[in-house]
Short mmCIF file of C-alpha atoms in Angstrom, two decimals:
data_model
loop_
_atom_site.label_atom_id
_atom_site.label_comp_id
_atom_site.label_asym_id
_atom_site.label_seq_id
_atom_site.Cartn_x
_atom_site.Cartn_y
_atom_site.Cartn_z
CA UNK A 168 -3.57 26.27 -18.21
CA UNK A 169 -3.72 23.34 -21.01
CA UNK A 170 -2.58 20.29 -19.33
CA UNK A 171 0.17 18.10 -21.91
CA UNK A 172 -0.34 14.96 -21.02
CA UNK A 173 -3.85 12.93 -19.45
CA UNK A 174 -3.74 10.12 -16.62
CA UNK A 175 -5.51 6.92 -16.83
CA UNK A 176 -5.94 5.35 -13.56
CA UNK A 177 -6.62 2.08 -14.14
CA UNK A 178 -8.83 1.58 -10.75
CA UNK A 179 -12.36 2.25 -9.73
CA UNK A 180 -11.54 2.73 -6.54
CA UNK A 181 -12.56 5.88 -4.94
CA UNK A 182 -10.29 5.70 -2.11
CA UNK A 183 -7.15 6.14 -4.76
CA UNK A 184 -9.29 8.50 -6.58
CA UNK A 185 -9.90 10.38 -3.37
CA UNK A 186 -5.89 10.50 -2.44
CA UNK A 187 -4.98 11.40 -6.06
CA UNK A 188 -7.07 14.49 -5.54
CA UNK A 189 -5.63 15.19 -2.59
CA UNK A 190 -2.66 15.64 -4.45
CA UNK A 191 -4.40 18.07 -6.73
CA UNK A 192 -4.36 15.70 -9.34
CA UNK A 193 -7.83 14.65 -11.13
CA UNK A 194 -7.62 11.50 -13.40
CA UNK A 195 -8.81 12.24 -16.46
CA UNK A 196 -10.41 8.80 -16.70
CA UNK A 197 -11.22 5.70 -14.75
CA UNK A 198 -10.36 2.12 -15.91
CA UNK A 199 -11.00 -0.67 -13.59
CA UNK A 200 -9.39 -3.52 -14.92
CA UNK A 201 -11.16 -6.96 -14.27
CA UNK A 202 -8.48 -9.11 -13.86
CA UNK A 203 -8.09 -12.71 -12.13
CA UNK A 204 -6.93 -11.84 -8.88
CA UNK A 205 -6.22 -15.11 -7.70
CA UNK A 206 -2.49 -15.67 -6.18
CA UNK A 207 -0.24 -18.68 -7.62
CA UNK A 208 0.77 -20.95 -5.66
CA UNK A 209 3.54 -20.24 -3.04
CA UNK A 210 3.74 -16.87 -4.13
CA UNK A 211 4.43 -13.98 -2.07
CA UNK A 212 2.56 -11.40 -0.73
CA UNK A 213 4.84 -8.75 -2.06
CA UNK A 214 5.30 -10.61 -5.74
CA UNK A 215 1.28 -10.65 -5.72
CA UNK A 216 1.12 -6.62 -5.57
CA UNK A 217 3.73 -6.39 -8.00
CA UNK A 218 2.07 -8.52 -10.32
CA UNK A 219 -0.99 -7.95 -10.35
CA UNK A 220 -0.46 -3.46 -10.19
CA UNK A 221 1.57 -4.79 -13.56
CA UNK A 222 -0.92 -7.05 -14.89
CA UNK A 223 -3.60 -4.04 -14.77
CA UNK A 224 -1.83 -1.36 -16.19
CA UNK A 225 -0.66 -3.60 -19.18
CA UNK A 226 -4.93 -4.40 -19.11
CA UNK A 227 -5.34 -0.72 -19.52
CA UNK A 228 -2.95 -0.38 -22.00
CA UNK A 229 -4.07 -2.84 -24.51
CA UNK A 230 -7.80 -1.17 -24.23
CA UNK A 231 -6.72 1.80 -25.17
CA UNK A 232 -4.33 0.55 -28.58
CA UNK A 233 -4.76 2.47 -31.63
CA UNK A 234 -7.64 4.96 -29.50
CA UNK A 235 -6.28 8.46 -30.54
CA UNK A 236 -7.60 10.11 -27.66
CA UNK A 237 -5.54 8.80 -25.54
CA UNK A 238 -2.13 8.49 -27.46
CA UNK A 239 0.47 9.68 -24.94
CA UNK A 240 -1.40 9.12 -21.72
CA UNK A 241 0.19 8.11 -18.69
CA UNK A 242 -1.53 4.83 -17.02
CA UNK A 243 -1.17 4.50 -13.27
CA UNK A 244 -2.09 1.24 -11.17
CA UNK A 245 -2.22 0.24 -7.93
CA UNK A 246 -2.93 -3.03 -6.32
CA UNK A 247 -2.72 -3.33 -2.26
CA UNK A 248 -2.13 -6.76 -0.40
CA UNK A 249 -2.59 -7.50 3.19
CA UNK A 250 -0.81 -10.58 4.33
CA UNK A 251 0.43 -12.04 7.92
CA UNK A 252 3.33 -13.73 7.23
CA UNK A 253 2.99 -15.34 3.66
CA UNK A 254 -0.79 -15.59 4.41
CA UNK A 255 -2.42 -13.25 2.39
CA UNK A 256 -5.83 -11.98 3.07
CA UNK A 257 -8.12 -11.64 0.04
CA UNK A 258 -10.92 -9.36 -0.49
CA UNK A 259 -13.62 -10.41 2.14
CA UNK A 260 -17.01 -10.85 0.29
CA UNK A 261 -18.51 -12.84 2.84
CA UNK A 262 -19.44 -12.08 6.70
CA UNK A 263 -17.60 -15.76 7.06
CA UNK A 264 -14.53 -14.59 5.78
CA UNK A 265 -13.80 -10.97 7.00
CA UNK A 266 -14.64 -12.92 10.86
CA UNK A 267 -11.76 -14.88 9.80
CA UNK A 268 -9.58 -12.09 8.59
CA UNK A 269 -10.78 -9.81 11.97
CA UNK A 270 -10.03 -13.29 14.44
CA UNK A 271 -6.44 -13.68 12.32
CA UNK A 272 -5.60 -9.95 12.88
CA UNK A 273 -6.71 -9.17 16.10
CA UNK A 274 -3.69 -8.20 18.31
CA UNK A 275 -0.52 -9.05 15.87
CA UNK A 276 1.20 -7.22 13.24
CA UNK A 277 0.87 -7.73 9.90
CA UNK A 278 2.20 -6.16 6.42
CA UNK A 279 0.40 -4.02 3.75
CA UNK A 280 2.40 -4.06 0.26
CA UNK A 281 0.75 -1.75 -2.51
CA UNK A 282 2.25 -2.37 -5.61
CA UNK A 283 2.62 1.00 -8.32
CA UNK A 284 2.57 0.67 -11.67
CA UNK A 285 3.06 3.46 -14.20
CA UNK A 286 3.34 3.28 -17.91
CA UNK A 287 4.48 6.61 -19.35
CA UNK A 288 3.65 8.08 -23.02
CA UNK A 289 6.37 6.37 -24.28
CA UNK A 290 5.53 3.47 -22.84
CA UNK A 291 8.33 1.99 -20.84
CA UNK A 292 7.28 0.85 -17.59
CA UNK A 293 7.97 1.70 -13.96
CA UNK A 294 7.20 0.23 -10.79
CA UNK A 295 7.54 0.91 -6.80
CA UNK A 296 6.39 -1.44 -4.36
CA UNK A 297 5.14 -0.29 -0.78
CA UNK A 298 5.35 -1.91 2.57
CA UNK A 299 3.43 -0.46 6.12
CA UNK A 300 3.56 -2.65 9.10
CA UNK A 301 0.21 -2.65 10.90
CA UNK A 302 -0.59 -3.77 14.41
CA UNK A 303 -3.70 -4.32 15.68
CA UNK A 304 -5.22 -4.20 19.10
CA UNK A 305 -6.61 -7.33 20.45
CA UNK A 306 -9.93 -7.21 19.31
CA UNK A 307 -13.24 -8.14 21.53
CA UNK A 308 -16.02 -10.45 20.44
CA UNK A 309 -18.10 -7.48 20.95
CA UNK A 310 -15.87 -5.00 18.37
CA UNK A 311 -15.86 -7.58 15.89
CA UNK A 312 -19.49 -7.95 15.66
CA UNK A 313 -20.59 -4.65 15.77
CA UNK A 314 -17.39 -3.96 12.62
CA UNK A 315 -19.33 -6.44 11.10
CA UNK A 316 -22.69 -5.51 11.30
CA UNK A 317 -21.46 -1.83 9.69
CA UNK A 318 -20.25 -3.49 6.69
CA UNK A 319 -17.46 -1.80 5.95
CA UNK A 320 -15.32 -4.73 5.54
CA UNK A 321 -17.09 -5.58 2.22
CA UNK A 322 -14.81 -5.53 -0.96
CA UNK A 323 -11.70 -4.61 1.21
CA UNK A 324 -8.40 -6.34 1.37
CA UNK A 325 -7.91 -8.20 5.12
CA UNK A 326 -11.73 -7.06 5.27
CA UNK A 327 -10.50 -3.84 6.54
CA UNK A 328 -10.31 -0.12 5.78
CA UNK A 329 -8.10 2.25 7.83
CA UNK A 330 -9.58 5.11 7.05
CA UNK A 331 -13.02 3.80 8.50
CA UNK A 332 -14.11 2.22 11.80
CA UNK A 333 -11.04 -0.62 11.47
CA UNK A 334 -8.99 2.82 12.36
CA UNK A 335 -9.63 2.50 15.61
CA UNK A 336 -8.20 -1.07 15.72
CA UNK A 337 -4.30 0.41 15.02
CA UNK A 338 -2.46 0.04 17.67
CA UNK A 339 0.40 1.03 15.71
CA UNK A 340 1.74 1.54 12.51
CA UNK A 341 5.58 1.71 10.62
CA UNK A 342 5.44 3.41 7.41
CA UNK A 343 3.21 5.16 5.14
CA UNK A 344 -0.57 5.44 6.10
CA UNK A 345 -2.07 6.18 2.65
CA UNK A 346 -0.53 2.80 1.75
CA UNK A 347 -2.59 1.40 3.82
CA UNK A 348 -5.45 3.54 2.64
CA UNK A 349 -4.69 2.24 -1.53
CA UNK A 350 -2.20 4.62 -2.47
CA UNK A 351 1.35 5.27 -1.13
CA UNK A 352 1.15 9.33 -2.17
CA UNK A 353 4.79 9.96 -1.44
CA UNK A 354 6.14 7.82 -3.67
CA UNK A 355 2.91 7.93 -6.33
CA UNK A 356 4.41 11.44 -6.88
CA UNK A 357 8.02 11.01 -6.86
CA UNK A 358 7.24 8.11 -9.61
CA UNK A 359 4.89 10.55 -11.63
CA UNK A 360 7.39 13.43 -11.43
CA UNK A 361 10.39 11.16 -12.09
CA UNK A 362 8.81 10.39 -15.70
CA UNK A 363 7.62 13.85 -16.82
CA UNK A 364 4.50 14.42 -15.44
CA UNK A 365 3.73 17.78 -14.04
CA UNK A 366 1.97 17.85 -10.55
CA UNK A 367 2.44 20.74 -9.74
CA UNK A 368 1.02 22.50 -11.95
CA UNK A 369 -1.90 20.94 -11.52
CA UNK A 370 -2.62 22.44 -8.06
CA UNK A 371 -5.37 24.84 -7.57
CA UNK A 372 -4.42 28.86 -7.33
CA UNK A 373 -6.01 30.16 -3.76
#
């Protein structure tokens, strides 16, 4: 079946890649946008996702002006935000800083916002912002050493991925786990639907 319209996910990530095919849906190209990352000052953790899932899709947008292949695409973004409190947790790079991250989230909740940001063919924008509460188990000197010495906290936001080791840290969780994961699916779908764009038809024939 010939497919109407392409998506442009504007991420390299292959966790979102991974849930996007999960929902049968295959991008039909990857665009990491390299943006600056960095939050202003005082701002919040939710205003960050929403930002920033904005400020990459726009990215993605202007790379692809006046490209004829891709006239029409839709562009989908996604940027996820750990934060206790107002604190956000950055991307831990450093064995230094996902300690620091581990020590701030071992046994207390914190929040996970993902913000979504779709730009349809005809290029109005839509947006959805996510939020999972996450607790963690009070973690031993022991568990934290050995999480770091897998490396698996490398690259990730609150130097943790769910879907990984860190799993077995969740004590307990409100709200949707593939938000935690990168990509809220339930409402990734409802916002791709909502504009036009078939899923469904997408989905392999068994």
């Amino acid at each position: 079946m010939a497919l109407k319209y392409k998506l442009i996910l504007a991420s390299g990530s292959p966790r979102r890649v991974d849930l996007l095919n999960q929902a049968g849906i295959e991008p039909s190209r990857l665009m990491p946008m390299d943006i600056d990352e960095t939050p202003k000052k005082s701002e919040h953790p939710r205003s960050l996702a929403r930002r920033l899932s904005a400020e990459k899709a726009e990215a993605a947008l202007a790379a692809i002006k006046g490209d004829i292949t891709w006239k029409g695409s839709y562009i989908l973004s996604a940027d996820t935000v750990v934060a206790v409190g107002r604190r956000i947790l950055g991307k831990a790079e450093f064995a230094d800083e996902a300690l620091s991250s581990l020590h701030l989230l071992s046994g207390r909740n914190h929040l996970v916002y993902t913000g979504i940001c779709l730009v349809t063919p005809d290029r109005k924008i839509r947006q959805k912002i996510v939020e999972t509460k996450v607790r963690f188990k009070r973690l031993s000197g022991f568990e934290i050493e050995n999480y770091l010495a897998s490396g698996q906290w490398r690259g990730k936001a609150g130097a943790y991925g769910i879907q990984g080791l860190a799993g077995t840290f969740v004590q307990k969780m409100v709200g949707s786990y593939t938000n935690v994961v990168g990509l809220p699916l339930y409402e990734t779908i409802l916002l791709l639907t909502g504009e036009g764009f078939d899923v469904h038809s997408r989905w392999p024939e068994g």
